[in-house]
Coordinates of C-alpha atoms in Angstrom, one line a residue:
M276 CA 8.0 -12.4 -27.2
A277 CA 11.0 -14.2 -28.6
R278 CA 13.4 -12.7 -26.1
I279 CA 11.1 -14.0 -23.2
Q280 CA 11.0 -17.5 -24.7
D281 CA 14.7 -17.6 -25.3
T282 CA 15.5 -16.6 -21.7
L283 CA 13.0 -19.0 -20.2
G284 CA 14.5 -21.8 -22.3
A285 CA 18.0 -21.0 -20.9
A286 CA 16.6 -20.9 -17.4
T287 CA 15.1 -24.4 -17.9
L288 CA 18.5 -25.8 -18.9
D289 CA 20.1 -24.2 -15.9
S290 CA 17.5 -25.6 -13.5
G291 CA 18.2 -29.1 -14.7
S292 CA 21.8 -28.9 -13.6
T293 CA 20.9 -27.2 -10.4
S294 CA 18.3 -29.8 -9.3
A295 CA 21.0 -32.5 -9.6
A296 CA 23.0 -30.8 -6.9
T297 CA 20.1 -31.2 -4.5
R298 CA 20.4 -35.0 -4.6
Q299 CA 23.8 -35.1 -3.0
D300 CA 24.3 -36.7 0.4
E301 CA 24.0 -34.5 3.4
T302 CA 26.2 -34.6 6.6
I303 CA 25.0 -33.7 10.0
G304 CA 27.4 -30.7 10.4
Q305 CA 25.7 -28.4 7.9
A306 CA 28.8 -26.3 8.1
A307 CA 28.3 -23.8 5.3
F308 CA 24.6 -23.5 6.2
D309 CA 25.4 -22.8 9.8
Q310 CA 28.0 -20.3 8.9
H311 CA 25.6 -18.4 6.6
L312 CA 23.0 -18.1 9.3
D313 CA 25.5 -17.0 12.0
E314 CA 26.9 -14.3 9.7
R315 CA 23.5 -13.0 8.7
P316 CA 22.3 -9.8 10.4
Q317 CA 19.2 -10.2 12.5
E318 CA 16.0 -8.8 11.0
Q319 CA 13.6 -6.6 12.9
Q320 CA 9.9 -7.4 12.9
A321 CA 8.0 -4.9 10.7
S322 CA 6.1 -2.3 12.6
A323 CA 2.3 -2.6 12.7
G324 CA 1.8 1.1 12.5
P325 CA 2.5 4.4 14.2
S326 CA 4.7 4.2 17.2
D327 CA 3.7 5.0 20.8
P328 CA 4.7 8.7 21.2
S329 CA 5.1 8.2 24.9
E330 CA 8.4 6.4 24.4
S331 CA 11.0 9.2 24.1
D332 CA 13.5 7.3 22.0
E333 CA 11.0 5.8 19.6
V334 CA 11.3 8.3 16.8
E335 CA 15.1 8.1 16.8
D336 CA 14.9 4.3 16.7
R337 CA 12.6 4.4 13.7
L338 CA 14.8 6.9 11.8
D339 CA 17.7 4.5 12.4
A340 CA 15.5 1.6 11.1
V341 CA 14.7 3.6 7.9
N342 CA 18.3 4.2 7.2
Q343 CA 18.9 0.5 7.6
Q344 CA 16.3 -0.7 5.1
P345 CA 17.4 -3.4 2.7
D346 CA 19.6 -2.4 -0.2
L347 CA 17.2 -3.8 -2.8
K348 CA 17.3 -3.1 -6.5
L349 CA 13.6 -2.7 -6.6
V350 CA 11.0 -2.6 -9.4
V351 CA 7.8 -0.7 -8.5
I352 CA 4.8 -1.2 -10.7
S353 CA 1.5 0.7 -10.6
N354 CA -1.1 1.9 -13.1
R355 CA -0.2 5.6 -12.6
I356 CA 3.2 7.3 -12.2
A357 CA 3.8 10.5 -10.3
S358 CA 4.8 13.7 -12.2
F359 CA 7.9 14.2 -10.0
D360 CA 7.3 17.9 -10.2
P361 CA 6.6 19.6 -6.8
N362 CA 4.9 22.4 -8.6
Q363 CA 2.4 20.1 -10.2
P364 CA -0.7 18.8 -8.4
Q365 CA -0.5 15.3 -7.0
T366 CA -2.7 12.8 -8.9
G367 CA -3.7 10.8 -5.8
G368 CA -2.5 9.0 -2.7
L369 CA -0.6 6.3 -4.5
A370 CA 1.5 8.7 -6.5
A371 CA 2.2 10.8 -3.4
A372 CA 3.3 7.7 -1.5
L373 CA 5.6 6.2 -4.1
E374 CA 7.3 9.3 -5.5
P375 CA 9.8 9.7 -2.5
V376 CA 10.4 5.9 -2.5
V377 CA 11.6 5.9 -6.1
E378 CA 13.5 9.2 -5.9
R379 CA 15.5 8.1 -2.9
S380 CA 16.0 4.3 -3.4
G381 CA 17.0 4.1 -7.1
A382 CA 14.0 1.9 -7.9
V383 CA 12.6 1.4 -11.4
W384 CA 8.9 2.6 -11.5
I385 CA 6.8 1.1 -14.3
G386 CA 3.3 2.4 -15.1
S387 CA 1.0 3.8 -17.7
S388 CA 1.9 6.7 -20.0
E389 CA -1.9 7.3 -20.3
I390 CA -1.3 7.2 -24.1
G391 CA -2.9 4.3 -26.1
G392 CA -0.5 1.9 -27.8
D393 CA -0.6 -0.8 -30.4
G394 CA 0.2 -3.6 -28.0
I395 CA 3.5 -4.4 -29.7
E396 CA 6.3 -5.5 -27.3
R397 CA 9.2 -3.0 -27.1
P398 CA 12.2 -2.5 -24.9
L399 CA 11.4 -0.8 -21.5
P400 CA 11.6 3.0 -22.0
L401 CA 13.7 3.9 -18.9
V402 CA 14.1 7.6 -18.0
P403 CA 16.3 8.7 -15.1
T404 CA 14.4 10.4 -12.3
G405 CA 16.4 11.3 -9.1
A406 CA 18.3 8.2 -8.1
G407 CA 15.7 6.0 -9.9
H408 CA 14.2 5.5 -13.3
V409 CA 10.6 5.6 -14.6
A410 CA 9.2 3.7 -17.6
R411 CA 5.9 4.9 -18.9
L412 CA 4.1 2.3 -21.0
D413 CA 1.7 2.9 -23.9
L414 CA -0.9 0.3 -22.8
P415 CA -2.8 -1.4 -25.6
A416 CA -5.6 0.9 -26.8
A417 CA -7.9 -2.0 -27.7
D418 CA -8.0 -3.3 -24.2
H419 CA -7.5 -0.2 -22.1
P420 CA -11.2 0.8 -21.8
G421 CA -12.2 -2.6 -20.5
Y422 CA -9.2 -2.7 -18.2
Y423 CA -9.4 0.8 -16.7
R424 CA -12.9 2.3 -17.1
G425 CA -14.5 -1.2 -17.1
Y426 CA -13.2 -3.8 -14.8
S427 CA -10.9 -1.6 -12.6
N428 CA -13.2 1.4 -12.0
S429 CA -16.7 0.2 -12.8
T430 CA -16.5 -3.2 -11.1
L431 CA -13.6 -3.4 -8.6
W432 CA -13.5 0.2 -7.4
P433 CA -17.2 0.3 -6.1
A434 CA -17.0 -3.3 -4.8
L435 CA -13.8 -2.6 -2.8
H436 CA -15.5 0.4 -1.3
S437 CA -18.6 -1.7 -0.5
L438 CA -20.9 0.2 -2.9
P439 CA -22.6 -2.6 -4.9
D440 CA -25.2 -0.2 -6.4
R441 CA -22.4 1.6 -8.2
M442 CA -21.1 -1.6 -9.9
S443 CA -21.4 -2.0 -13.6
G444 CA -19.4 -3.4 -16.5
S445 CA -19.5 -6.1 -19.2
E446 CA -18.3 -9.7 -19.5
E447 CA -15.5 -8.7 -21.8
D448 CA -14.0 -6.3 -19.3
Y449 CA -12.3 -9.0 -17.3
G450 CA -10.5 -10.3 -20.4
S451 CA -9.2 -6.9 -21.1
Y452 CA -8.1 -6.5 -17.5
R453 CA -6.1 -9.7 -17.7
R454 CA -4.5 -8.9 -21.0
I455 CA -3.3 -5.5 -19.9
N456 CA -1.8 -7.1 -16.7
D457 CA 0.0 -9.6 -19.0
F458 CA 1.3 -6.8 -21.2
I459 CA 2.8 -5.0 -18.2
A460 CA 4.3 -8.2 -16.9
R461 CA 6.0 -8.8 -20.3
A462 CA 7.4 -5.2 -20.3
A463 CA 8.8 -5.8 -16.7
F464 CA 10.6 -8.9 -18.0
D465 CA 13.4 -6.5 -19.1
V466 CA 14.2 -5.8 -15.5
R467 CA 13.7 -9.4 -14.3
D468 CA 17.2 -9.6 -12.7
R469 CA 16.5 -6.9 -10.2
D470 CA 16.1 -8.0 -6.6
A471 CA 12.3 -7.6 -6.0
F472 CA 9.0 -6.5 -7.5
W473 CA 6.6 -4.2 -5.5
V474 CA 3.2 -4.0 -7.2
H475 CA 0.5 -1.5 -6.2
D476 CA -3.3 -1.3 -6.2
Y477 CA -6.4 -2.9 -7.5
H478 CA -5.6 -2.4 -11.2
L479 CA -2.9 -5.0 -10.9
L480 CA -4.2 -7.8 -8.6
P481 CA -3.1 -10.6 -10.9
L482 CA 0.3 -9.1 -12.0
G483 CA 2.3 -11.2 -9.6
A484 CA 1.0 -14.4 -11.1
D485 CA 1.8 -13.1 -14.6
L486 CA 5.3 -12.4 -13.5
N487 CA 5.6 -15.8 -12.1
D488 CA 4.3 -17.4 -15.3
L489 CA 7.1 -15.7 -17.2
G490 CA 9.6 -17.3 -15.0
I491 CA 10.4 -14.2 -12.9
E492 CA 11.1 -15.8 -9.5
R493 CA 12.2 -12.8 -7.6
P494 CA 10.3 -11.9 -4.5
T495 CA 7.0 -10.1 -5.4
G496 CA 4.9 -8.0 -3.0
F497 CA 1.6 -6.3 -3.5
F498 CA 0.1 -3.4 -1.6
L499 CA -3.6 -2.5 -1.7
H500 CA -4.2 1.3 -1.3
T501 CA -8.0 0.8 -1.2
P502 CA -10.1 -1.0 1.4
W503 CA -10.8 -4.7 1.1
P504 CA -14.5 -5.6 1.6
T505 CA -16.3 -8.5 3.4
P506 CA -16.9 -11.9 1.8
D507 CA -20.5 -11.2 0.8
M508 CA -19.4 -8.1 -1.0
I509 CA -16.4 -9.5 -2.9
E510 CA -18.5 -12.4 -4.2
R511 CA -20.4 -9.8 -6.3
V512 CA -17.2 -9.3 -8.3
P513 CA -17.1 -11.4 -11.5
N514 CA -14.2 -13.9 -11.4
H515 CA -13.5 -13.0 -7.7
R516 CA -12.3 -16.5 -6.8
E517 CA -9.8 -16.5 -9.7
L518 CA -8.6 -13.1 -8.7
M519 CA -8.0 -14.0 -5.1
K520 CA -6.2 -17.2 -6.1
L521 CA -3.9 -15.2 -8.3
M522 CA -3.2 -12.7 -5.4
L523 CA -1.9 -15.6 -3.4
K524 CA 0.9 -15.9 -6.0
Y525 CA 2.5 -12.9 -4.3
D526 CA 5.0 -13.5 -1.5
L527 CA 3.7 -10.6 0.6
L528 CA 0.3 -8.9 0.6
G529 CA 0.1 -5.5 2.4
F530 CA -3.1 -3.7 3.6
Q531 CA -3.7 -0.3 5.0
T532 CA -5.7 -1.4 8.1
N533 CA -6.5 -4.3 10.4
R534 CA -10.0 -4.2 9.1
D535 CA -8.9 -4.7 5.5
L536 CA -6.5 -7.4 6.5
N537 CA -9.2 -9.3 8.5
N538 CA -11.7 -8.9 5.7
F539 CA -9.3 -10.5 3.3
L540 CA -8.6 -13.4 5.6
A541 CA -12.4 -13.8 6.1
C542 CA -12.7 -14.0 2.3
L543 CA -10.1 -16.8 2.1
R544 CA -11.9 -18.7 4.8
T545 CA -15.4 -18.3 3.3
H546 CA -14.5 -18.9 -0.4
F547 CA -11.6 -21.3 -0.1
G548 CA -11.6 -22.8 3.4
L549 CA -8.1 -21.4 3.9
E550 CA -6.8 -20.4 7.3
S551 CA -3.8 -18.3 8.2
K552 CA -1.3 -19.0 10.9
D553 CA 0.8 -16.1 12.2
G554 CA -0.2 -14.1 9.2
V555 CA 0.9 -16.8 6.7
V556 CA -1.4 -18.6 4.2
T557 CA -0.1 -21.8 2.7
T558 CA -1.3 -23.1 -0.7
E559 CA 0.0 -25.5 -3.3
R560 CA 2.1 -22.6 -4.7
G561 CA 3.8 -22.0 -1.4
Q562 CA 3.4 -19.4 1.4
T563 CA 2.0 -15.9 1.2
R564 CA 2.4 -13.5 4.1
L565 CA -0.3 -10.9 4.9
Q566 CA 0.4 -7.8 7.0
K567 CA -0.8 -4.3 7.8
F568 CA 1.3 -1.4 6.6
P569 CA -0.4 2.0 7.2
I570 CA 0.8 4.7 4.9
G571 CA 2.1 7.9 6.4
I572 CA 3.3 11.2 5.0
D573 CA 6.6 13.2 5.3
P574 CA 5.9 15.9 7.9
K575 CA 9.2 17.5 7.4
Q576 CA 8.6 17.9 3.7
F577 CA 5.1 19.2 4.4
A578 CA 6.7 21.9 6.6
E579 CA 8.9 22.8 3.7
Y580 CA 5.8 23.2 1.5
L581 CA 4.5 25.8 3.9
A582 CA 7.6 27.8 3.5
A583 CA 8.0 27.3 -0.3
D584 CA 7.2 30.1 -2.8
L585 CA 4.2 29.7 -5.0
S586 CA 4.2 30.6 -8.7
P587 CA 2.6 34.0 -9.3
A588 CA -0.4 32.4 -10.9
E589 CA -1.0 29.9 -8.1
G590 CA -0.3 32.5 -5.4
E591 CA -2.9 34.7 -6.9
K592 CA -5.4 31.8 -7.0
V593 CA -4.8 30.9 -3.3
S594 CA -5.1 34.6 -2.2
S595 CA -8.4 34.9 -4.2
L596 CA -9.8 31.9 -2.5
L597 CA -8.9 33.1 1.0
Q598 CA -10.3 36.6 0.4
N599 CA -13.7 35.0 0.1
F600 CA -13.6 34.3 3.8
Q601 CA -12.4 37.7 4.9
G602 CA -10.7 36.3 7.9
A603 CA -13.8 34.4 9.1
K604 CA -13.7 30.8 10.3
F605 CA -14.1 28.2 7.5
A606 CA -13.8 24.4 7.0
I607 CA -12.0 22.7 4.2
G608 CA -12.5 19.5 2.2
V609 CA -10.1 18.2 -0.4
D610 CA -11.1 15.1 -2.3
R611 CA -11.2 13.8 -5.9
L612 CA -14.7 14.2 -7.2
D613 CA -15.6 10.6 -6.5
Y614 CA -18.7 9.1 -5.1
T615 CA -16.7 7.2 -2.5
K616 CA -15.6 10.5 -0.9
G617 CA -19.0 11.4 0.6
I618 CA -19.0 15.0 -0.7
D619 CA -22.8 15.0 -1.2
K620 CA -23.3 13.9 2.4
R621 CA -20.9 16.7 3.6
V622 CA -22.9 19.3 1.7
Q623 CA -26.1 18.0 3.3
A624 CA -24.4 18.2 6.7
L625 CA -23.6 21.9 6.1
N626 CA -27.2 22.5 5.2
E627 CA -28.3 20.9 8.5
L628 CA -25.8 23.0 10.4
L629 CA -26.7 26.3 8.8
T630 CA -30.4 25.7 9.4
K631 CA -29.7 25.5 13.1
E632 CA -26.8 28.0 13.2
P633 CA -27.1 30.5 10.4
Q634 CA -23.9 31.9 8.9
S635 CA -21.8 30.0 11.5
I636 CA -19.3 28.4 9.2
S637 CA -18.3 28.3 5.5
L638 CA -16.9 25.4 3.5
L639 CA -14.1 25.5 0.9
Q640 CA -14.6 22.3 -1.1
I641 CA -11.7 21.5 -3.5
A642 CA -12.8 18.6 -5.8
P643 CA -10.6 18.0 -8.8
S644 CA -12.6 16.1 -11.5
S645 CA -12.0 12.4 -11.7
R646 CA -12.8 9.9 -14.4
A647 CA -14.8 12.5 -16.2
D648 CA -15.5 10.2 -19.1
V649 CA -17.4 7.7 -16.9
E650 CA -21.2 8.3 -16.8
E651 CA -21.3 7.4 -13.1
Y652 CA -18.9 10.2 -12.3
Q653 CA -20.6 12.7 -14.5
N654 CA -23.9 12.0 -12.7
Y655 CA -22.2 12.4 -9.3
K656 CA -20.7 15.7 -10.3
E657 CA -24.1 17.0 -11.3
D658 CA -25.6 15.8 -8.0
V659 CA -22.9 17.5 -5.9
E660 CA -23.1 20.8 -7.8
N661 CA -26.9 20.8 -7.6
A662 CA -26.7 20.3 -3.8
I663 CA -24.1 23.1 -3.4
N664 CA -26.3 25.5 -5.4
H665 CA -29.3 24.6 -3.2
V666 CA -27.3 25.3 0.0
N667 CA -25.9 28.5 -1.3
A668 CA -29.4 29.7 -2.5
D669 CA -31.1 28.8 0.8
H670 CA -28.5 30.1 3.2
G671 CA -26.3 32.6 1.4
T672 CA -26.7 36.4 1.1
D673 CA -25.4 39.0 -1.3
E674 CA -22.3 39.4 0.9
W675 CA -21.8 35.8 2.1
R676 CA -21.7 32.4 0.4
P677 CA -21.8 29.2 2.5
I678 CA -19.9 26.9 0.1
H679 CA -17.0 27.9 -2.2
Y680 CA -16.4 25.1 -4.6
T681 CA -13.7 24.5 -7.2
N682 CA -12.6 21.7 -9.5
D683 CA -9.1 23.1 -9.8
S684 CA -6.1 21.2 -8.7
F685 CA -3.4 22.7 -6.5
S686 CA 0.2 22.0 -5.7
Q687 CA 1.2 20.6 -2.3
A688 CA 2.6 24.0 -1.3
A689 CA -0.7 25.7 -2.1
L690 CA -2.7 23.1 -0.3
A691 CA -0.5 23.4 2.8
R692 CA -1.4 27.1 3.0
L693 CA -5.1 26.4 2.6
Y694 CA -5.0 23.6 5.2
R695 CA -3.4 26.0 7.7
A696 CA -5.9 28.8 7.1
A697 CA -8.9 26.4 7.6
K698 CA -9.9 26.0 11.2
I699 CA -11.7 22.6 10.5
G700 CA -10.6 19.8 8.2
V701 CA -13.7 17.8 7.0
L702 CA -12.7 14.4 5.5
T703 CA -15.7 12.2 5.4
P704 CA -15.3 9.5 2.8
L705 CA -17.8 6.6 2.8
R706 CA -14.8 4.3 2.7
D707 CA -11.2 5.0 2.1
G708 CA -7.9 3.0 2.2
M709 CA -6.1 5.7 4.3
N710 CA -6.9 9.3 3.3
L711 CA -3.6 11.0 3.4
V712 CA -5.3 14.4 3.2
A713 CA -6.3 13.9 6.8
K714 CA -2.7 13.5 7.8
E715 CA -1.6 16.4 5.6
Y716 CA -4.2 18.7 7.2
V717 CA -2.9 17.9 10.7
A718 CA 0.7 18.4 9.6
A719 CA 0.0 21.8 8.2
Q720 CA -1.5 23.3 11.4
D721 CA -0.1 26.1 13.5
P722 CA 1.1 24.3 16.8
K723 CA -0.1 27.3 18.8
D724 CA -3.5 27.6 17.2
P725 CA -4.3 24.3 15.4
G726 CA -7.5 23.4 13.6
V727 CA -9.7 20.4 14.3
L728 CA -10.0 17.2 12.2
V729 CA -13.5 15.8 11.5
L730 CA -12.9 12.4 10.1
S731 CA -14.9 9.5 8.7
K732 CA -14.6 6.4 11.0
F733 CA -14.5 4.4 7.8
A734 CA -11.3 6.0 6.5
G735 CA -8.1 4.1 7.2
A736 CA -6.7 7.1 9.0
A737 CA -9.4 6.5 11.7
E738 CA -7.5 3.4 12.8
D739 CA -4.5 5.7 13.5
F740 CA -6.4 8.6 15.1
N741 CA -8.8 7.8 18.0
E742 CA -11.8 9.7 19.2
D743 CA -9.7 11.7 21.7
E744 CA -7.8 13.1 18.7
A745 CA -10.1 13.5 15.7
L746 CA -13.8 13.9 15.8
L747 CA -14.9 10.6 14.3
V748 CA -18.2 10.5 12.4
D749 CA -20.4 8.1 10.4
P750 CA -20.1 9.7 6.9
N751 CA -23.6 8.4 6.0
H752 CA -25.3 10.6 8.6
P753 CA -25.3 14.3 7.7
K754 CA -26.6 15.3 11.2
E755 CA -23.7 13.6 12.9
I756 CA -21.2 15.4 10.6
A757 CA -23.0 18.7 11.2
A758 CA -22.8 18.2 15.0
A759 CA -19.0 17.5 14.7
I760 CA -18.4 20.6 12.6
S761 CA -20.2 22.7 15.2
K762 CA -18.2 21.1 18.0
A763 CA -15.0 21.7 16.1
A764 CA -15.9 25.3 15.4
N765 CA -16.5 26.0 19.1
M766 CA -13.7 23.9 20.6
P767 CA -11.5 25.6 23.2
L768 CA -7.8 26.3 22.3
E769 CA -6.5 24.0 25.0
E770 CA -8.5 21.0 23.7
R771 CA -7.5 21.7 20.1
V772 CA -3.8 21.8 21.0
R773 CA -4.1 18.6 23.0
R774 CA -5.8 16.7 20.2
W775 CA -3.5 18.1 17.5
R776 CA -0.3 17.3 19.5
S777 CA -1.3 13.7 19.9
M778 CA -2.1 13.2 16.2
M779 CA 1.1 15.0 15.2
D780 CA 3.2 12.8 17.4
K781 CA 1.9 9.8 15.6
I782 CA 2.4 11.3 12.2
E783 CA 6.1 12.2 13.1
S784 CA 6.7 8.7 14.5
Y785 CA 5.5 6.8 11.5
T786 CA 6.2 8.5 8.2
I787 CA 6.0 7.5 4.5
H788 CA 9.7 6.5 4.8
D789 CA 8.9 4.1 7.8
W790 CA 6.1 2.6 5.7
S791 CA 8.3 1.8 2.7
A792 CA 11.2 0.6 4.9
D793 CA 8.9 -1.7 6.9
Y794 CA 7.4 -3.1 3.7
L795 CA 10.7 -3.7 2.0
R796 CA 12.3 -5.3 5.0
E797 CA 9.4 -7.7 5.1
L798 CA 9.6 -8.3 1.4
D799 CA 13.3 -8.9 1.7
K800 CA 12.6 -11.9 3.9
S801 CA 11.3 -13.6 0.7
R802 CA 14.8 -13.4 -0.8
I803 CA 16.8 -16.6 -0.7
T804 CA 19.3 -16.5 2.1
I805 CA 20.1 -20.2 2.3
P806 CA 20.4 -22.5 -0.7
A807 CA 18.3 -25.7 -0.4
D808 CA 21.2 -27.9 -1.4
Q809 CA 22.3 -27.4 2.2
F810 CA 19.3 -29.7 3.0
H811 CA 20.1 -32.4 0.5
H812 CA 17.8 -35.0 1.8
L813 CA 14.8 -32.7 1.7
G814 CA 14.8 -32.4 -2.1
L815 CA 12.2 -29.6 -1.8
G816 CA 13.7 -26.8 -3.8
W817 CA 14.8 -23.5 -2.4
T818 CA 13.6 -21.9 0.8
N819 CA 14.0 -18.6 2.6
E820 CA 14.2 -17.1 6.0
A821 CA 10.5 -16.3 6.3
Q822 CA 9.6 -19.9 5.7
M823 CA 12.1 -21.3 8.3
P824 CA 11.0 -20.0 11.8
L825 CA 12.1 -23.3 13.3
Y826 CA 15.7 -23.2 12.1
Q827 CA 17.1 -22.0 15.4
N828 CA 15.7 -25.0 17.2
Y829 CA 17.3 -27.3 14.6
A830 CA 20.6 -25.4 14.8
A831 CA 20.7 -25.7 18.6
A832 CA 20.0 -29.4 18.4
V833 CA 22.9 -29.9 15.8
T834 CA 25.2 -27.9 18.0
A835 CA 24.3 -30.0 21.1
Y836 CA 24.9 -33.2 19.1
N837 CA 28.3 -32.0 17.8
D838 CA 29.4 -31.0 21.3
I839 CA 28.9 -34.5 22.8
D840 CA 32.0 -36.7 23.2
P841 CA 31.7 -39.5 20.5
A842 CA 32.7 -42.0 23.2
D843 CA 29.4 -41.4 25.0
A844 CA 27.3 -43.4 22.7
A845 CA 24.0 -43.3 24.7
L846 CA 24.0 -39.5 25.0
K847 CA 25.0 -39.2 21.4
E848 CA 22.1 -41.4 20.3
A849 CA 19.6 -39.4 22.4
A850 CA 21.0 -36.1 21.0
Y851 CA 20.6 -37.4 17.5
A852 CA 17.0 -38.2 18.2
D853 CA 16.5 -34.6 19.2
V854 CA 18.2 -33.5 15.9
K855 CA 15.8 -35.7 13.9
S856 CA 12.8 -34.4 15.7
A857 CA 13.9 -30.7 15.2
F858 CA 14.6 -31.4 11.6
V859 CA 11.1 -32.9 11.0
A860 CA 9.5 -29.8 12.5
L861 CA 11.7 -27.6 10.4
A862 CA 10.9 -29.5 7.2
A863 CA 7.1 -29.1 7.6
P864 CA 6.9 -25.4 6.5
L865 CA 9.1 -26.2 3.5
K866 CA 6.8 -28.8 2.0
H867 CA 5.2 -26.4 -0.5
T868 CA 8.3 -24.7 -1.8
Q869 CA 9.3 -27.2 -4.4
D870 CA 8.1 -25.1 -7.3
R871 CA 10.2 -22.1 -6.3
L872 CA 13.2 -21.9 -8.6
W873 CA 16.1 -19.6 -7.5
D874 CA 19.7 -18.9 -8.6
L875 CA 22.4 -20.4 -6.4
P876 CA 24.3 -17.8 -4.4
A877 CA 28.1 -17.8 -4.5
P878 CA 29.6 -20.6 -2.3
T879 CA 30.5 -19.6 1.2
A880 CA 33.4 -20.8 3.3
S881 CA 32.5 -23.3 6.0
R882 CA 33.7 -23.3 9.6
D883 CA 36.3 -26.1 8.9
G884 CA 37.8 -24.1 6.0
H885 CA 36.1 -26.1 3.1
R886 CA 33.9 -24.5 0.5
G887 CA 30.2 -24.7 0.9

């Protein structure tokens, strides 16, 4: 704690000398400012999602864009950290998404060690991993149950997935949730001088505000991997207004889909009367940008998984599973054993199908246990297993079993083999942020004889894959799922290839690397590119590129003014009026930036040879 207070005290002294500089007189030339903008490379607008595969050069352009992503010294923060072992099962979509980002970019990744700690502040335990580092924190044991099992997973998780009947928790949970976030923020203080902070998922909604309170004024972005619900659903969450206000302390909020983004904007309108303009929400704190960034996968890496050798033990486990089907057609579902995944409805759908079409299809359901210490999950596991036993008893024979079910976890290489062997992928969550398994299933298919994807229309992936590609279903209606499985099982080869090719083009054109590059380019716009003392008479603190869309108009007016012969007084006066008008327009979006404290960049040479 002392190191944080000492550093903040020094920062306060520095800020006093800095603010005096902003009171100097300003000249119309703005030479150093203009020079800085002219020399700055032009930014590309972040993509809204998968590219149009009909444009032949699009993939090459996107690969070039990925290679040109900002050279940020990044800090990534999430509740869970990946294992960084390709032979170990992935622990979820978030870990799968962030592992390549950290390994390739040299980022620092901070998260939980999943070991209870005493809450005492210690130096950040950085361990090299690829080009980056990871720091696994022992989160305070006293608050962890209320933070993780309580507020995060018994309150927020069901609410974000629009399942209010699953919500529970105590009044004390929110306090634990806030204290754990504060603990993580204080740990991150050790890397406060890095360029930007990228925070992930619902466990850490208020973390950006906690970083800000500690005086960490680097750009902070947040990405939500889950859905975001409607206004009437979010108001069921205790302290929802405070949480949303804290989220607006981030510079950039990223969502998986347009639906989630629009729901969040609707919540701001309903609960705060706030409107957005061009994806920007302005509050007394400043400006927060909101944008869609749909996560992809790495199809090249997935192809490598198909060719990779399995360990003897896992190879035997995969062979044993596939022998159950003896070359017959089967469907596959791969989900954490979570009530949001709709596994129970999927089992009901198979029951419906086998009643009409006996022994027409089998299902391999892989469902690794999740949050097994939570009663809600224990009950769901029992419900699913009872339903599976019922279907197997009603429709199975001594030689044939309809549903093969396992709670085992598998490596990505093993899953790739199982995906390819299955002629139907059935991913029918009740709600899902994206569902990367759907994309992995498509990527694993044989191009000459691909399987068919049956997908919930409430999964984020359904915004990428249309009804001419995947078979989209309502996951709450087992009969609809059953009809789709039957259609998939009998689909002609030509149609399967056409559907698969279209989905695969999208997967290849917008990968996990495009996702991270797009997000980081957008977050980079929150970095300070022009010091505010170039606008002396504003006196409004620092500003940045993203908050100055009208600068070009102002710069053009200044150039026009300077190009006029001083002897032409009337024309000079009219041009000066244009400069003032453009400056007023430029100043408007800066009015809420006065509380943003930033370090001065090194002086730059101006056009006339003087120092800026």
